[in-house]
Tab-separated table of C-alpha atoms in Angstrom:
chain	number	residue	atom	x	y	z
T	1	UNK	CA	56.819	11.662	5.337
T	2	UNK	CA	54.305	14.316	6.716
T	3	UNK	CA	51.637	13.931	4.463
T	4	UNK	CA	49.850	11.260	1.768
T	5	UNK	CA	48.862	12.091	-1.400
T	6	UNK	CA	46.603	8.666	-3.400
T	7	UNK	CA	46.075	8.685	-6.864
T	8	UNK	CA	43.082	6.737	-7.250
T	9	UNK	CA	42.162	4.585	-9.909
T	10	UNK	CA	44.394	1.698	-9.897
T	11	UNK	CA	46.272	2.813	-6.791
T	12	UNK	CA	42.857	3.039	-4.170
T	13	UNK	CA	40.858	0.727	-6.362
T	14	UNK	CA	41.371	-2.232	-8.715
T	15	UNK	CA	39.555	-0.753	-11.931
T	16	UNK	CA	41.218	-0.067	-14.649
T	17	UNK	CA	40.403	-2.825	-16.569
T	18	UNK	CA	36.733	-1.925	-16.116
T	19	UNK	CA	38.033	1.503	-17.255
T	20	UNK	CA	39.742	0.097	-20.476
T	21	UNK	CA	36.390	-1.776	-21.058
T	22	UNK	CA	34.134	1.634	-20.967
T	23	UNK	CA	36.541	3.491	-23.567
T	24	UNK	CA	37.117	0.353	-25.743
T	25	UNK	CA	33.039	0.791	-26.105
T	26	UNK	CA	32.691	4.203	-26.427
T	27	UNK	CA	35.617	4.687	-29.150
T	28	UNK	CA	34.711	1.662	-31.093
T	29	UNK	CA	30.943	1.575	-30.771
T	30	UNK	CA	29.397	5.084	-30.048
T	31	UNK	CA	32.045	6.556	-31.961
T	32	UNK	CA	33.153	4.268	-34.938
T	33	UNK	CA	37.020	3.667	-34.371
T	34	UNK	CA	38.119	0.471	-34.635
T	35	UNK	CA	41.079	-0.006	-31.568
T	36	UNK	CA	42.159	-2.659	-29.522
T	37	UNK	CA	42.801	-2.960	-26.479
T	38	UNK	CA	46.753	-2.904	-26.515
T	39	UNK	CA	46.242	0.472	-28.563
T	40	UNK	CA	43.539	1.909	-25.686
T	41	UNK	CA	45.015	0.899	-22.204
T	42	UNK	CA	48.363	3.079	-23.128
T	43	UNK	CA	46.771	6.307	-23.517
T	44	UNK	CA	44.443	6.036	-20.184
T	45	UNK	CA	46.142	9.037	-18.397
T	46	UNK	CA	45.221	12.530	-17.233
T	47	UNK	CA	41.915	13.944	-18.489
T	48	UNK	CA	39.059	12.209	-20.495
T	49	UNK	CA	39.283	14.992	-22.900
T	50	UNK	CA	42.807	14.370	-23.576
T	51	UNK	CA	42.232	10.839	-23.928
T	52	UNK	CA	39.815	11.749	-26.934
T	53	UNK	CA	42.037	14.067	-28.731
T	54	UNK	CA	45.324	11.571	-28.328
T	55	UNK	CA	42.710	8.795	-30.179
T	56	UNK	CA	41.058	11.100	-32.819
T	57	UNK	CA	42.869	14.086	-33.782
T	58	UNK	CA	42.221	17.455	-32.413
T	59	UNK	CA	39.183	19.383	-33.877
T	60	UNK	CA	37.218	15.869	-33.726
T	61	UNK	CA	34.812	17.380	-31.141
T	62	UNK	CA	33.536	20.389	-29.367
T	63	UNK	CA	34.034	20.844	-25.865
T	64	UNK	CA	30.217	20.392	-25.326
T	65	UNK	CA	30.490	17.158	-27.243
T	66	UNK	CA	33.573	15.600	-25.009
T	67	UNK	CA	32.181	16.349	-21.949
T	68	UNK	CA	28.768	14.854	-22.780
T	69	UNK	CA	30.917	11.482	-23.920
T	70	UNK	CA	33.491	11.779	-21.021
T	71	UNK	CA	30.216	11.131	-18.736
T	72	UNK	CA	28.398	8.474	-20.791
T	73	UNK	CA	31.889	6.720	-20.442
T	74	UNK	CA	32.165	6.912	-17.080
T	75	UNK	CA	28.484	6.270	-16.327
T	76	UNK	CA	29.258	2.959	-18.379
T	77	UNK	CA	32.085	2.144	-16.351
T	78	UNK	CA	30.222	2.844	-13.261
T	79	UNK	CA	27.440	0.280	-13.873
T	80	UNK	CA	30.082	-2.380	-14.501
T	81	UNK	CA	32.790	-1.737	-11.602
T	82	UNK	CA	29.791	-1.353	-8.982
T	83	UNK	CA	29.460	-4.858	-8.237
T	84	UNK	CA	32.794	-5.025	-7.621
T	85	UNK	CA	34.021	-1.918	-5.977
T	86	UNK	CA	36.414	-2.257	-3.113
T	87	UNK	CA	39.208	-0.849	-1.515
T	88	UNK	CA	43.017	-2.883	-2.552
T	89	UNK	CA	43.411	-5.368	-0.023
T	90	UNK	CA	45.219	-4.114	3.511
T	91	UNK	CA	44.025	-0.324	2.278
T	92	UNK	CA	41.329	0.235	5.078
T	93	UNK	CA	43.561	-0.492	7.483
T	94	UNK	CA	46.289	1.578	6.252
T	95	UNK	CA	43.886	4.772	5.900
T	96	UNK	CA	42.545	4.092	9.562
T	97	UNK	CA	45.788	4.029	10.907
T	98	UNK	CA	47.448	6.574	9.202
T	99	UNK	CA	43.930	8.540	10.088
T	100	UNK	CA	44.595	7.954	13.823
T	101	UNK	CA	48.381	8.940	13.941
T	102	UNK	CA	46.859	12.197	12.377
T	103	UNK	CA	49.014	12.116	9.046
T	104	UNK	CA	47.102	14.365	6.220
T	105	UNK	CA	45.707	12.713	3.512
T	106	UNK	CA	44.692	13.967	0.101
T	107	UNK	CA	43.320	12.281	-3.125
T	108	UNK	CA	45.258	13.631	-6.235
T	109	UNK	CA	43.529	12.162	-9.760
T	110	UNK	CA	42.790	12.846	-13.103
T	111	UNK	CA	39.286	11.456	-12.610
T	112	UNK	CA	36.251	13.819	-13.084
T	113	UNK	CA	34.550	14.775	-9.956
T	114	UNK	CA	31.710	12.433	-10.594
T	115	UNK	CA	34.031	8.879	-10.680
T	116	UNK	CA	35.539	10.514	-7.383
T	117	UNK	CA	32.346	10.957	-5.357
T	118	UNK	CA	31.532	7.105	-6.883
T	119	UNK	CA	34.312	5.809	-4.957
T	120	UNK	CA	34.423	7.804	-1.803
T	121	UNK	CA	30.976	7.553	-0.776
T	122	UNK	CA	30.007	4.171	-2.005
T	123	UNK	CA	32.953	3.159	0.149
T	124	UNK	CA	32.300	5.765	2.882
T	125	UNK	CA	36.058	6.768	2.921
T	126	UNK	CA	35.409	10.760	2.130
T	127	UNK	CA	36.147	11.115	6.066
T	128	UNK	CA	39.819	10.165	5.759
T	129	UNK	CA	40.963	13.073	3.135
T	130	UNK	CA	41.576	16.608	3.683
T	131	UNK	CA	41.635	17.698	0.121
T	132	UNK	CA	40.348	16.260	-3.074
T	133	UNK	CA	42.178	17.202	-6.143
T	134	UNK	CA	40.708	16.615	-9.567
T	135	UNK	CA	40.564	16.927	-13.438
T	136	UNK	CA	38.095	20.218	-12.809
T	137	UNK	CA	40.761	21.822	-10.519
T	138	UNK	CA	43.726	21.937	-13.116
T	139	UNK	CA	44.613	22.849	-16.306
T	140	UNK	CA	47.917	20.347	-16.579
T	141	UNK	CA	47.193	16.532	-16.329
T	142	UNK	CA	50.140	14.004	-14.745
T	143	UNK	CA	52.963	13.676	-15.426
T	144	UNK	CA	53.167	17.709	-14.878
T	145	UNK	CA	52.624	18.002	-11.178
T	146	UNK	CA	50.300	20.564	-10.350
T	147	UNK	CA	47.844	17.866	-9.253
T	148	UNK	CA	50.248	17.313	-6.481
T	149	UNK	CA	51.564	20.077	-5.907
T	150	UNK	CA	48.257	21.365	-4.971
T	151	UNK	CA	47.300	18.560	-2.886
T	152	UNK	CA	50.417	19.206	-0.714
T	153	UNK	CA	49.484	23.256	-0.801
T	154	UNK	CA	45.688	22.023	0.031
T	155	UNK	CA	47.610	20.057	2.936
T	156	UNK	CA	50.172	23.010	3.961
T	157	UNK	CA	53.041	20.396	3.590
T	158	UNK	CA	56.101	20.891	1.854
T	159	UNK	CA	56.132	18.886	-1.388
T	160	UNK	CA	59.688	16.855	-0.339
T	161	UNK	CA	57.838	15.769	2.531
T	162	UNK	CA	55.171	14.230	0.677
T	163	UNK	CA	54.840	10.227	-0.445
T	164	UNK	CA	52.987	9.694	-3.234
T	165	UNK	CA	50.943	6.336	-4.140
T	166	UNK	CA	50.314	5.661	-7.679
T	167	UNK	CA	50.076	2.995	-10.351
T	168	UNK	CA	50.853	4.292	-13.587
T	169	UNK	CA	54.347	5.558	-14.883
T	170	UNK	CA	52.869	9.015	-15.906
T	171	UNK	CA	52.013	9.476	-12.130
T	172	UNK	CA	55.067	8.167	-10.869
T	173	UNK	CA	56.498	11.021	-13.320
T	174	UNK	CA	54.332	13.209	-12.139
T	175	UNK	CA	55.748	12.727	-8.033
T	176	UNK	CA	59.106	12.951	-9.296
T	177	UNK	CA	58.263	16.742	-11.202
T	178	UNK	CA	56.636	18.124	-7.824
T	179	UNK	CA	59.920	16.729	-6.155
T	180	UNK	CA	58.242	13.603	-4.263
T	181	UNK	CA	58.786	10.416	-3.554
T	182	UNK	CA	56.142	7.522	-4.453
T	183	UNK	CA	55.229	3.955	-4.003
T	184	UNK	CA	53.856	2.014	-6.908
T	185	UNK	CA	50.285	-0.268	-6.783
T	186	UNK	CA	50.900	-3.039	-9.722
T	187	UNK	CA	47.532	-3.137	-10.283
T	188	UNK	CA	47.875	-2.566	-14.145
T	189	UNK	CA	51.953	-1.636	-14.538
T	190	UNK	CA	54.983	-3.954	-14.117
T	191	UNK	CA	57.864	-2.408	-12.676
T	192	UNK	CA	60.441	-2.419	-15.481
T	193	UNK	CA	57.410	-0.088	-17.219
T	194	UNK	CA	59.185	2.097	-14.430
T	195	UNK	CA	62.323	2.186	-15.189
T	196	UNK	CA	64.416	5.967	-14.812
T	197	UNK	CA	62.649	7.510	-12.182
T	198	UNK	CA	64.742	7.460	-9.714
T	199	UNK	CA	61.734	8.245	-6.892
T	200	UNK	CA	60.251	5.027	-6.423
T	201	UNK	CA	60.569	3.510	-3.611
T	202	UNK	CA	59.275	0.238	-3.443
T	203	UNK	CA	56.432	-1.886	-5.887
T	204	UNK	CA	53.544	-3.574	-3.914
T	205	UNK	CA	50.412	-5.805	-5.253
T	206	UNK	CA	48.485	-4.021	-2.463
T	207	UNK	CA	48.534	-2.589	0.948
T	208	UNK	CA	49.216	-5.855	2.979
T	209	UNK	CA	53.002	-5.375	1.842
T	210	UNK	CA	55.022	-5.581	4.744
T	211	UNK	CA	57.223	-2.651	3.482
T	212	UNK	CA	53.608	-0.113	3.818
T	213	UNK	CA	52.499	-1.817	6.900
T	214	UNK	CA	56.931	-0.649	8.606
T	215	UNK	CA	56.055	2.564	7.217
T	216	UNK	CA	53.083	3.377	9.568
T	217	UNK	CA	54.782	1.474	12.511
């Protein structure tokens, strides 16, 4: 392992509840479906955009119309998760220390730019990443890998070399395209949702597990 790649939501932060929550509102309330939540949380992967077409067809909206919705979604889900936004327990520690033994670190999600800067400097964590990759800076969401695979370019590490974390099996999917290994955060996945790829390495409720705290030893 030269190099650490984080997807975030879910895998830096518990939130994707909250993030369930802010769609459930906006597809049912601003915009008249009628879903639950078993029907929602499934199709919470890559961009916002996405998201909408996969609920209502393509040709529902305009690409003016999605991006003004993606934001009043996430400014939604912002006002709720504020109160309680905070690093996975044991995750601090693990960034300082893999900070200090001078491993690069990058931050590959399908989040907009705007629910990225949220996190990283209400938490004050932006310090710890040498490249941010996001939904603005590709045109193929998870599980294709170009998210990672230009976090490791971003890095100038070789993609085999690089351990993902992520929480979702479209992620985990995602590692195993760009040819890396990952560890799974069971924030909102169980690990039999996981079941074929072959390049996870271990499941862990957060980053106290004792298997992340031998990898940094």
């Amino acid at each position: 392992m030269h190099a650490i790649i984080f997807d975030l939501n879910g895998t830096m932060i518990n939130d994707m509840d909250y993030h369930t929550r802010g769609w459930l509102y906006l597809l049912n309330n601003v915009l008249g479906g009628n879903f639950t939540w078993d029907e929602v949380k499934p199709q919470m992967y890559g961009k916002n955009q996405e998201v909408l077409v996969r609920m209502f067809g393509a040709g529902r909206f305009t690409d003016e119309e999605m991006e003004r919705l993606s934001i009043e979604k996430e400014r939604r889900y912002q006002q709720e998760f504020f109160p309680d936004l905070k690093l996975l327990p044991g995750l601090n520690g693990f960034l300082e220390k893999a900070y200090q033994q001078g491993i690069p670190m990058a931050i590959g999600s399908a989040a907009i730019p705007f629910n990225i800067d949220f996190v990283l400097d209400n938490l004050n964590i932006r310090h710890y990443f040498k490249a941010i990759v996001s939904a603005d800076d590709v045109l193929l969401s998870k599980p294709n890998p170009e998210t990672f695979l230009k976090c490791a370019e971003l890095l100038n590490a070789d993609p085999t070399e690089c351990l993902v974390f992520e929480d979702v099996p479209k992620g985990a999917e995602a590692a195993l395209n760009a040819g890396m290994k990952t560890i799974i955060l069971t924030t909102t996945h169980q690990p039999e949702e996981f079941n074929g790829l072959d390049n996870v390495l271990h499941f862990a409720n957060d980053f106290e597990d004792e298997f992340l705290s031998r990898l940094l030893a």
